[in-house]
Amino acid sequence: MAKTPTDKDTDERRSPTRIANPELRYEAARALVWAAVVGLIVLAIYVSSALLVLFGAMVFAAMLDGGARLLDRVLPIGRRWRVGIVLLLAIAFLYWLVTFAGQQISQEAALFPEVLMRQGQLLLEWLRSRGFAVDQAQLQDMTGAIMSGVETVTMMIGGAFGVVTTVVLILIIGIYVAMEPKLYERGVAWMLPRAKRDEFHVTADRMAYTMRRLMAGRLIGMFVEGVFTYILLAWYGVPMAALLAILTGLLAFVPNIGAFVSGVLMVLVGFSGGVEMGLYTIFVYIFVQSFDGYIVIPYIARKTVDLAPALVLGMQLIMGLLFGILGLFLADPLLAMIKVLLERRSETVAAHEGDPALPANVHTGH
């Protein structure tokens, strides 16, 4: 004999898992939500290194996507072919760097630590002559502790697989995403509620656009700083001009901190050739950084997200402390994506409230 609705309701009320009091049911639901939030936070912390690798792959994919879009203006061929051409050009550049410049750079790199140590010793002696109580043993211990800490946090990047595997994963995942970005975007959107999918696509387009512009600015800045540094240093006869130019170009990917480190290395090598050469390297550093900071970066920033230098530096310090070198390199792009997400959220709220000051492009990805 089938149970009537009254019998079913009676069974549910008698169930030991049912909370009869409405207020207790409400508090239990709240507790469940908070437990889920805390669980997600703990899970995100546990897999934070893997999430950072995925974000690094997205950054690399944005670079490939930007190059493919540029080629599309002159080569109306399939996307995969354009991404393949960009990869071949990058591989060709690395091959040239290793084949033609590798011997000279390797010789300079072998002498580089010796020059830095000698100049560091001279700097310590100069400080002592000016009355500064600098103990070389304490300085070496401090330097060793710092390097040990850097190595520790750097090992966290790759976990059990190692840094090399991490880089390979970033490259492989980035290539797959760059080949078919819409495929993965649709896959993520499918997991969201139907009412949120349109908003997700607009936000994803805005983020992708900003990331392409940001990475274009970084690559242009790296190229400009590297080329100008090499030309000016080689013209004056500064030793290790090629190595210093490459280091300056690579470190230009990391705003603020990268420029400071490359400047210190450049000046130390410059003073190894005398006071005049040292002063000239200071001039080169100021000129290159000023040209990049006042011409290249502002031009790119007008077409992408403009980040406050202090905010970028703070993000770099936090990410570098948590994830080492990889976190330091990805701090700037991650901060840009967070800003785009917050701006888009603010625009959406303003649109729902009927704000008349809402920008005209609120519903577009650009």
Short mmCIF file of C-alpha atoms in Angstrom, two decimals:
data_model
loop_
_atom_site.label_atom_id
_atom_site.label_comp_id
_atom_site.label_asym_id
_atom_site.label_seq_id
_atom_site.Cartn_x
_atom_site.Cartn_y
_atom_site.Cartn_z
CA MET A 1 0.00 0.00 0.00
CA ALA A 2 1.51 3.37 -1.10
CA LYS A 3 2.15 6.03 1.49
CA THR A 4 0.06 9.18 1.42
CA PRO A 5 1.77 12.63 1.40
CA THR A 6 0.79 12.92 5.06
CA ASP A 7 2.67 9.73 5.88
CA LYS A 8 5.75 10.93 3.98
CA ASP A 9 5.80 14.26 5.79
CA THR A 10 5.48 12.42 9.08
CA ASP A 11 8.48 10.18 8.21
CA GLU A 12 10.63 13.21 7.34
CA ARG A 13 9.71 14.95 10.58
CA ARG A 14 10.67 11.80 12.47
CA SER A 15 14.01 11.43 10.60
CA PRO A 16 17.01 11.80 12.96
CA THR A 17 18.86 13.91 10.34
CA ARG A 18 16.12 16.51 10.05
CA ILE A 19 16.31 19.69 12.14
CA ALA A 20 12.82 20.66 13.09
CA ASN A 21 13.63 24.14 14.39
CA PRO A 22 13.76 26.61 11.41
CA GLU A 23 16.32 28.83 13.17
CA LEU A 24 18.61 25.88 13.79
CA ARG A 25 18.24 24.79 10.16
CA TYR A 26 19.26 28.29 9.05
CA GLU A 27 22.31 28.34 11.33
CA ALA A 28 23.29 24.83 10.19
CA ALA A 29 23.09 25.95 6.56
CA ARG A 30 25.30 28.96 7.35
CA ALA A 31 27.81 26.75 9.11
CA LEU A 32 27.88 24.43 6.10
CA VAL A 33 28.56 27.35 3.77
CA TRP A 34 31.40 28.66 5.94
CA ALA A 35 32.88 25.17 6.21
CA ALA A 36 32.79 24.87 2.41
CA VAL A 37 34.47 28.29 2.03
CA VAL A 38 37.21 27.37 4.50
CA GLY A 39 37.67 24.03 2.76
CA LEU A 40 38.07 25.73 -0.59
CA ILE A 41 40.61 28.18 0.85
CA VAL A 42 42.63 25.33 2.36
CA LEU A 43 42.47 23.45 -0.94
CA ALA A 44 43.61 26.54 -2.86
CA ILE A 45 46.57 26.94 -0.49
CA TYR A 46 47.45 23.28 -0.84
CA VAL A 47 47.43 23.40 -4.65
CA SER A 48 48.68 27.01 -4.91
CA SER A 49 51.90 25.99 -6.67
CA ALA A 50 49.92 24.07 -9.31
CA LEU A 51 47.54 27.01 -9.74
CA LEU A 52 50.53 29.32 -10.22
CA VAL A 53 51.89 27.01 -12.91
CA LEU A 54 48.52 27.15 -14.68
CA PHE A 55 48.53 30.93 -14.48
CA GLY A 56 52.05 31.00 -15.88
CA ALA A 57 50.79 28.89 -18.77
CA MET A 58 48.03 31.45 -19.36
CA VAL A 59 50.64 34.22 -19.48
CA PHE A 60 52.70 32.28 -22.01
CA ALA A 61 49.56 31.55 -24.03
CA ALA A 62 48.78 35.28 -24.07
CA MET A 63 52.20 35.95 -25.60
CA LEU A 64 51.64 33.35 -28.30
CA ASP A 65 48.12 34.64 -28.90
CA GLY A 66 49.38 38.19 -29.31
CA GLY A 67 51.97 37.09 -31.86
CA ALA A 68 49.40 35.02 -33.74
CA ARG A 69 47.04 37.99 -33.89
CA LEU A 70 49.79 40.18 -35.32
CA LEU A 71 50.56 37.59 -37.99
CA ASP A 72 46.87 37.42 -38.85
CA ARG A 73 47.12 40.96 -40.23
CA VAL A 74 49.59 39.87 -42.90
CA LEU A 75 49.08 36.08 -43.11
CA PRO A 76 45.40 35.04 -43.36
CA ILE A 77 46.09 31.41 -42.48
CA GLY A 78 44.83 29.06 -39.79
CA ARG A 79 45.41 29.91 -36.15
CA ARG A 80 47.47 26.80 -35.46
CA TRP A 81 49.82 27.67 -38.31
CA ARG A 82 50.27 31.20 -36.96
CA VAL A 83 50.98 29.93 -33.45
CA GLY A 84 53.46 27.47 -34.95
CA ILE A 85 55.24 30.30 -36.78
CA VAL A 86 55.52 32.30 -33.56
CA LEU A 87 57.03 29.27 -31.81
CA LEU A 88 59.49 28.72 -34.66
CA LEU A 89 60.58 32.36 -34.51
CA ALA A 90 61.14 32.07 -30.77
CA ILE A 91 63.13 28.86 -31.20
CA ALA A 92 65.17 30.46 -33.99
CA PHE A 93 66.04 33.39 -31.72
CA LEU A 94 67.15 31.06 -28.94
CA TYR A 95 69.20 29.05 -31.44
CA TRP A 96 70.93 32.21 -32.63
CA LEU A 97 71.55 33.27 -29.06
CA VAL A 98 73.19 29.97 -28.19
CA THR A 99 75.05 29.39 -31.47
CA PHE A 100 76.41 32.79 -32.41
CA ALA A 101 76.47 34.62 -29.09
CA GLY A 102 76.82 31.64 -26.81
CA GLN A 103 80.60 31.39 -26.86
CA GLN A 104 81.15 35.06 -26.07
CA ILE A 105 78.46 35.10 -23.41
CA SER A 106 79.74 31.91 -21.76
CA GLN A 107 83.24 33.40 -21.51
CA GLU A 108 81.83 36.58 -19.99
CA ALA A 109 79.63 34.60 -17.60
CA ALA A 110 82.69 32.68 -16.35
CA LEU A 111 84.42 35.95 -15.42
CA PHE A 112 81.27 37.61 -14.10
CA PRO A 113 81.31 36.21 -10.50
CA GLU A 114 84.99 37.04 -10.08
CA VAL A 115 84.43 40.64 -11.18
CA LEU A 116 81.46 41.04 -8.84
CA MET A 117 83.38 39.62 -5.87
CA ARG A 118 86.35 41.89 -6.53
CA GLN A 119 84.14 44.96 -6.86
CA GLY A 120 82.23 43.96 -3.74
CA GLN A 121 85.49 43.79 -1.81
CA LEU A 122 86.49 47.23 -3.07
CA LEU A 123 83.08 48.57 -2.03
CA LEU A 124 83.55 47.17 1.48
CA GLU A 125 86.99 48.78 1.75
CA TRP A 126 85.58 52.12 0.58
CA LEU A 127 82.82 51.96 3.18
CA ARG A 128 85.31 51.17 5.93
CA SER A 129 87.46 54.10 4.86
CA ARG A 130 84.41 56.33 5.33
CA GLY A 131 83.85 55.13 8.88
CA PHE A 132 81.21 52.41 8.30
CA ALA A 133 81.72 49.35 10.52
CA VAL A 134 81.16 46.60 7.96
CA ASP A 135 82.19 43.05 8.90
CA GLN A 136 82.87 40.91 5.84
CA ALA A 137 82.16 37.67 7.70
CA GLN A 138 78.75 38.88 8.84
CA LEU A 139 77.99 40.11 5.34
CA GLN A 140 78.88 36.71 3.88
CA ASP A 141 76.72 34.94 6.47
CA MET A 142 73.81 37.24 5.67
CA THR A 143 74.26 36.69 1.94
CA GLY A 144 74.40 32.92 2.44
CA ALA A 145 71.21 33.00 4.52
CA ILE A 146 69.42 35.02 1.87
CA MET A 147 70.54 32.70 -0.92
CA SER A 148 69.50 29.68 1.16
CA GLY A 149 66.04 31.18 1.64
CA VAL A 150 65.74 31.92 -2.06
CA GLU A 151 66.70 28.35 -2.91
CA THR A 152 64.13 27.02 -0.41
CA VAL A 153 61.20 28.99 -1.80
CA THR A 154 62.34 28.31 -5.35
CA MET A 155 62.20 24.55 -4.70
CA MET A 156 58.56 24.99 -3.73
CA ILE A 157 57.73 26.08 -7.26
CA GLY A 158 58.18 22.70 -8.85
CA GLY A 159 57.38 20.55 -5.83
CA ALA A 160 58.49 17.00 -6.42
CA PHE A 161 58.98 17.51 -10.14
CA GLY A 162 61.58 20.24 -10.09
CA VAL A 163 61.92 23.65 -11.69
CA VAL A 164 62.72 22.29 -15.15
CA THR A 165 59.55 20.22 -15.20
CA THR A 166 57.57 23.27 -14.06
CA VAL A 167 58.87 25.31 -16.97
CA VAL A 168 58.13 22.50 -19.42
CA LEU A 169 54.57 22.22 -18.08
CA ILE A 170 54.06 25.96 -18.47
CA LEU A 171 55.25 25.82 -22.08
CA ILE A 172 53.19 22.74 -23.04
CA ILE A 173 49.96 23.93 -21.40
CA GLY A 174 50.46 27.41 -22.82
CA ILE A 175 50.85 26.03 -26.34
CA TYR A 176 47.68 23.95 -26.05
CA VAL A 177 45.69 26.93 -24.77
CA ALA A 178 47.07 29.24 -27.47
CA MET A 179 46.08 26.77 -30.18
CA GLU A 180 42.40 26.71 -29.19
CA PRO A 181 41.67 29.34 -26.52
CA LYS A 182 37.90 29.38 -27.13
CA LEU A 183 37.69 25.64 -26.49
CA TYR A 184 39.00 26.04 -22.94
CA GLU A 185 36.97 29.18 -22.37
CA ARG A 186 33.77 27.34 -23.30
CA GLY A 187 34.78 24.48 -21.01
CA VAL A 188 35.12 26.79 -18.01
CA ALA A 189 31.89 28.62 -18.90
CA TRP A 190 30.04 25.28 -19.08
CA MET A 191 30.78 24.70 -15.39
CA LEU A 192 29.16 28.01 -14.42
CA PRO A 193 25.42 28.69 -14.01
CA ARG A 194 23.76 29.60 -17.29
CA ALA A 195 22.93 33.12 -16.06
CA LYS A 196 26.64 33.82 -15.37
CA ARG A 197 28.09 32.57 -18.66
CA ASP A 198 27.66 35.75 -20.70
CA GLU A 199 29.30 37.79 -17.96
CA PHE A 200 32.15 35.27 -17.79
CA HIS A 201 32.80 35.52 -21.53
CA VAL A 202 32.95 39.32 -21.37
CA THR A 203 35.30 39.23 -18.37
CA ALA A 204 37.49 36.59 -20.02
CA ASP A 205 37.74 38.68 -23.20
CA ARG A 206 38.68 41.75 -21.15
CA MET A 207 41.34 39.80 -19.25
CA ALA A 208 42.78 38.28 -22.42
CA TYR A 209 42.93 41.69 -24.09
CA THR A 210 44.68 43.23 -21.09
CA MET A 211 47.09 40.33 -20.76
CA ARG A 212 48.10 40.57 -24.43
CA ARG A 213 48.77 44.29 -24.10
CA LEU A 214 50.65 43.85 -20.84
CA MET A 215 52.87 41.12 -22.24
CA ALA A 216 53.46 43.14 -25.41
CA GLY A 217 54.66 45.99 -23.24
CA ARG A 218 56.94 43.69 -21.30
CA LEU A 219 58.47 42.17 -24.43
CA ILE A 220 58.95 45.58 -26.06
CA GLY A 221 60.54 46.88 -22.87
CA MET A 222 62.86 43.88 -22.69
CA PHE A 223 63.92 44.35 -26.30
CA VAL A 224 64.45 48.10 -25.99
CA GLU A 225 66.44 47.89 -22.77
CA GLY A 226 68.56 44.98 -24.01
CA VAL A 227 69.42 46.56 -27.37
CA PHE A 228 70.09 50.05 -26.03
CA THR A 229 72.20 48.68 -23.19
CA TYR A 230 74.34 46.61 -25.57
CA ILE A 231 74.84 49.45 -28.06
CA LEU A 232 75.83 52.01 -25.42
CA LEU A 233 78.06 49.67 -23.42
CA ALA A 234 79.77 48.15 -26.47
CA TRP A 235 80.39 51.61 -27.97
CA TYR A 236 82.30 52.72 -24.87
CA GLY A 237 84.09 49.39 -24.53
CA VAL A 238 82.53 48.29 -21.26
CA PRO A 239 83.47 44.64 -20.56
CA MET A 240 80.77 41.98 -20.68
CA ALA A 241 78.47 44.24 -22.70
CA ALA A 242 76.58 41.32 -24.27
CA LEU A 243 76.03 39.54 -20.95
CA LEU A 244 74.90 42.73 -19.23
CA ALA A 245 72.53 43.52 -22.10
CA ILE A 246 70.93 40.07 -21.91
CA LEU A 247 70.58 40.27 -18.12
CA THR A 248 69.09 43.76 -18.40
CA GLY A 249 66.61 42.60 -21.03
CA LEU A 250 65.54 39.51 -19.08
CA LEU A 251 65.21 41.37 -15.79
CA ALA A 252 63.10 44.03 -17.50
CA PHE A 253 60.25 41.50 -17.37
CA VAL A 254 60.13 42.16 -13.60
CA PRO A 255 59.36 45.86 -13.03
CA ASN A 256 61.11 47.78 -10.22
CA ILE A 257 63.16 44.91 -8.77
CA GLY A 258 64.57 43.77 -12.12
CA ALA A 259 65.71 47.27 -13.06
CA PHE A 260 67.43 47.73 -9.70
CA VAL A 261 69.29 44.41 -9.89
CA SER A 262 70.44 44.96 -13.48
CA GLY A 263 71.58 48.48 -12.60
CA VAL A 264 73.68 47.27 -9.67
CA LEU A 265 75.34 44.60 -11.81
CA MET A 266 76.02 47.08 -14.61
CA VAL A 267 77.58 49.66 -12.30
CA LEU A 268 79.75 47.10 -10.52
CA VAL A 269 81.16 45.86 -13.81
CA GLY A 270 81.60 49.43 -15.02
CA PHE A 271 83.72 50.49 -12.04
CA SER A 272 85.97 47.48 -12.67
CA GLY A 273 87.26 49.48 -15.65
CA GLY A 274 87.83 52.69 -13.74
CA VAL A 275 85.90 55.61 -12.32
CA GLU A 276 85.09 57.15 -15.70
CA MET A 277 83.67 53.88 -17.03
CA GLY A 278 81.70 53.42 -13.82
CA LEU A 279 80.15 56.87 -14.15
CA TYR A 280 79.36 56.12 -17.79
CA THR A 281 77.52 52.92 -16.83
CA ILE A 282 75.47 54.96 -14.34
CA PHE A 283 74.56 57.30 -17.20
CA VAL A 284 73.62 54.32 -19.42
CA TYR A 285 71.43 52.86 -16.69
CA ILE A 286 69.61 56.15 -16.07
CA PHE A 287 69.17 56.81 -19.79
CA VAL A 288 67.84 53.33 -20.62
CA GLN A 289 65.48 53.21 -17.64
CA SER A 290 64.23 56.74 -18.31
CA PHE A 291 63.56 55.98 -21.97
CA ASP A 292 61.71 52.81 -21.07
CA GLY A 293 59.89 54.37 -18.13
CA TYR A 294 58.83 57.64 -19.73
CA ILE A 295 58.24 56.60 -23.35
CA VAL A 296 57.72 52.85 -23.81
CA ILE A 297 55.81 51.93 -20.65
CA PRO A 298 53.42 54.94 -20.66
CA TYR A 299 52.57 54.28 -24.31
CA ILE A 300 51.71 50.67 -23.54
CA ALA A 301 49.93 51.58 -20.29
CA ARG A 302 47.53 53.84 -22.16
CA LYS A 303 46.32 50.79 -24.06
CA THR A 304 46.16 48.42 -21.10
CA VAL A 305 45.86 48.46 -17.32
CA ASP A 306 47.85 51.10 -15.46
CA LEU A 307 49.26 49.72 -12.21
CA ALA A 308 50.60 51.82 -9.36
CA PRO A 309 54.35 51.17 -8.89
CA ALA A 310 54.05 50.79 -5.10
CA LEU A 311 51.23 48.28 -5.52
CA VAL A 312 53.27 46.29 -8.05
CA LEU A 313 56.31 46.28 -5.76
CA GLY A 314 54.24 45.07 -2.82
CA MET A 315 52.73 42.29 -4.91
CA GLN A 316 56.18 41.26 -6.10
CA LEU A 317 57.51 41.04 -2.55
CA ILE A 318 54.57 38.91 -1.41
CA MET A 319 54.62 36.59 -4.42
CA GLY A 320 58.40 36.29 -4.31
CA LEU A 321 58.29 35.34 -0.64
CA LEU A 322 55.56 32.75 -1.19
CA PHE A 323 56.60 31.20 -4.51
CA GLY A 324 60.16 32.29 -5.23
CA ILE A 325 61.33 33.38 -8.66
CA LEU A 326 58.23 32.18 -10.51
CA GLY A 327 55.97 34.16 -8.17
CA LEU A 328 58.14 37.23 -8.67
CA PHE A 329 57.84 36.99 -12.45
CA LEU A 330 54.07 36.44 -12.38
CA ALA A 331 53.19 39.02 -9.72
CA ASP A 332 52.62 41.84 -12.20
CA PRO A 333 50.30 39.89 -14.57
CA LEU A 334 48.36 38.45 -11.63
CA LEU A 335 47.83 41.91 -10.16
CA ALA A 336 46.63 43.17 -13.54
CA MET A 337 44.09 40.35 -13.80
CA ILE A 338 42.80 41.04 -10.29
CA LYS A 339 42.36 44.70 -11.17
CA VAL A 340 40.50 43.88 -14.38
CA LEU A 341 38.22 41.49 -12.46
CA LEU A 342 37.42 44.11 -9.82
CA GLU A 343 36.81 46.80 -12.43
CA ARG A 344 34.51 44.52 -14.38
CA ARG A 345 32.64 43.63 -11.20
CA SER A 346 32.21 47.31 -10.39
CA GLU A 347 30.90 48.03 -13.89
CA THR A 348 28.41 45.16 -13.66
CA VAL A 349 27.06 46.39 -10.33
CA ALA A 350 26.79 49.92 -11.70
CA ALA A 351 24.93 48.61 -14.76
CA HIS A 352 22.41 46.78 -12.59
CA GLU A 353 21.87 49.92 -10.53
CA GLY A 354 21.44 52.07 -13.64
CA ASP A 355 24.44 54.31 -13.03
CA PRO A 356 24.42 57.08 -15.68
CA ALA A 357 28.20 57.48 -15.35
CA LEU A 358 28.76 53.94 -16.64
CA PRO A 359 31.34 53.73 -19.48
CA ALA A 360 29.97 53.07 -22.94
CA ASN A 361 32.08 49.93 -23.36
CA VAL A 362 30.84 48.18 -20.24
CA HIS A 363 29.36 45.31 -22.23
CA THR A 364 32.40 44.80 -24.44
CA GLY A 365 35.63 42.99 -23.87
CA HIS A 366 37.86 45.94 -24.89
#
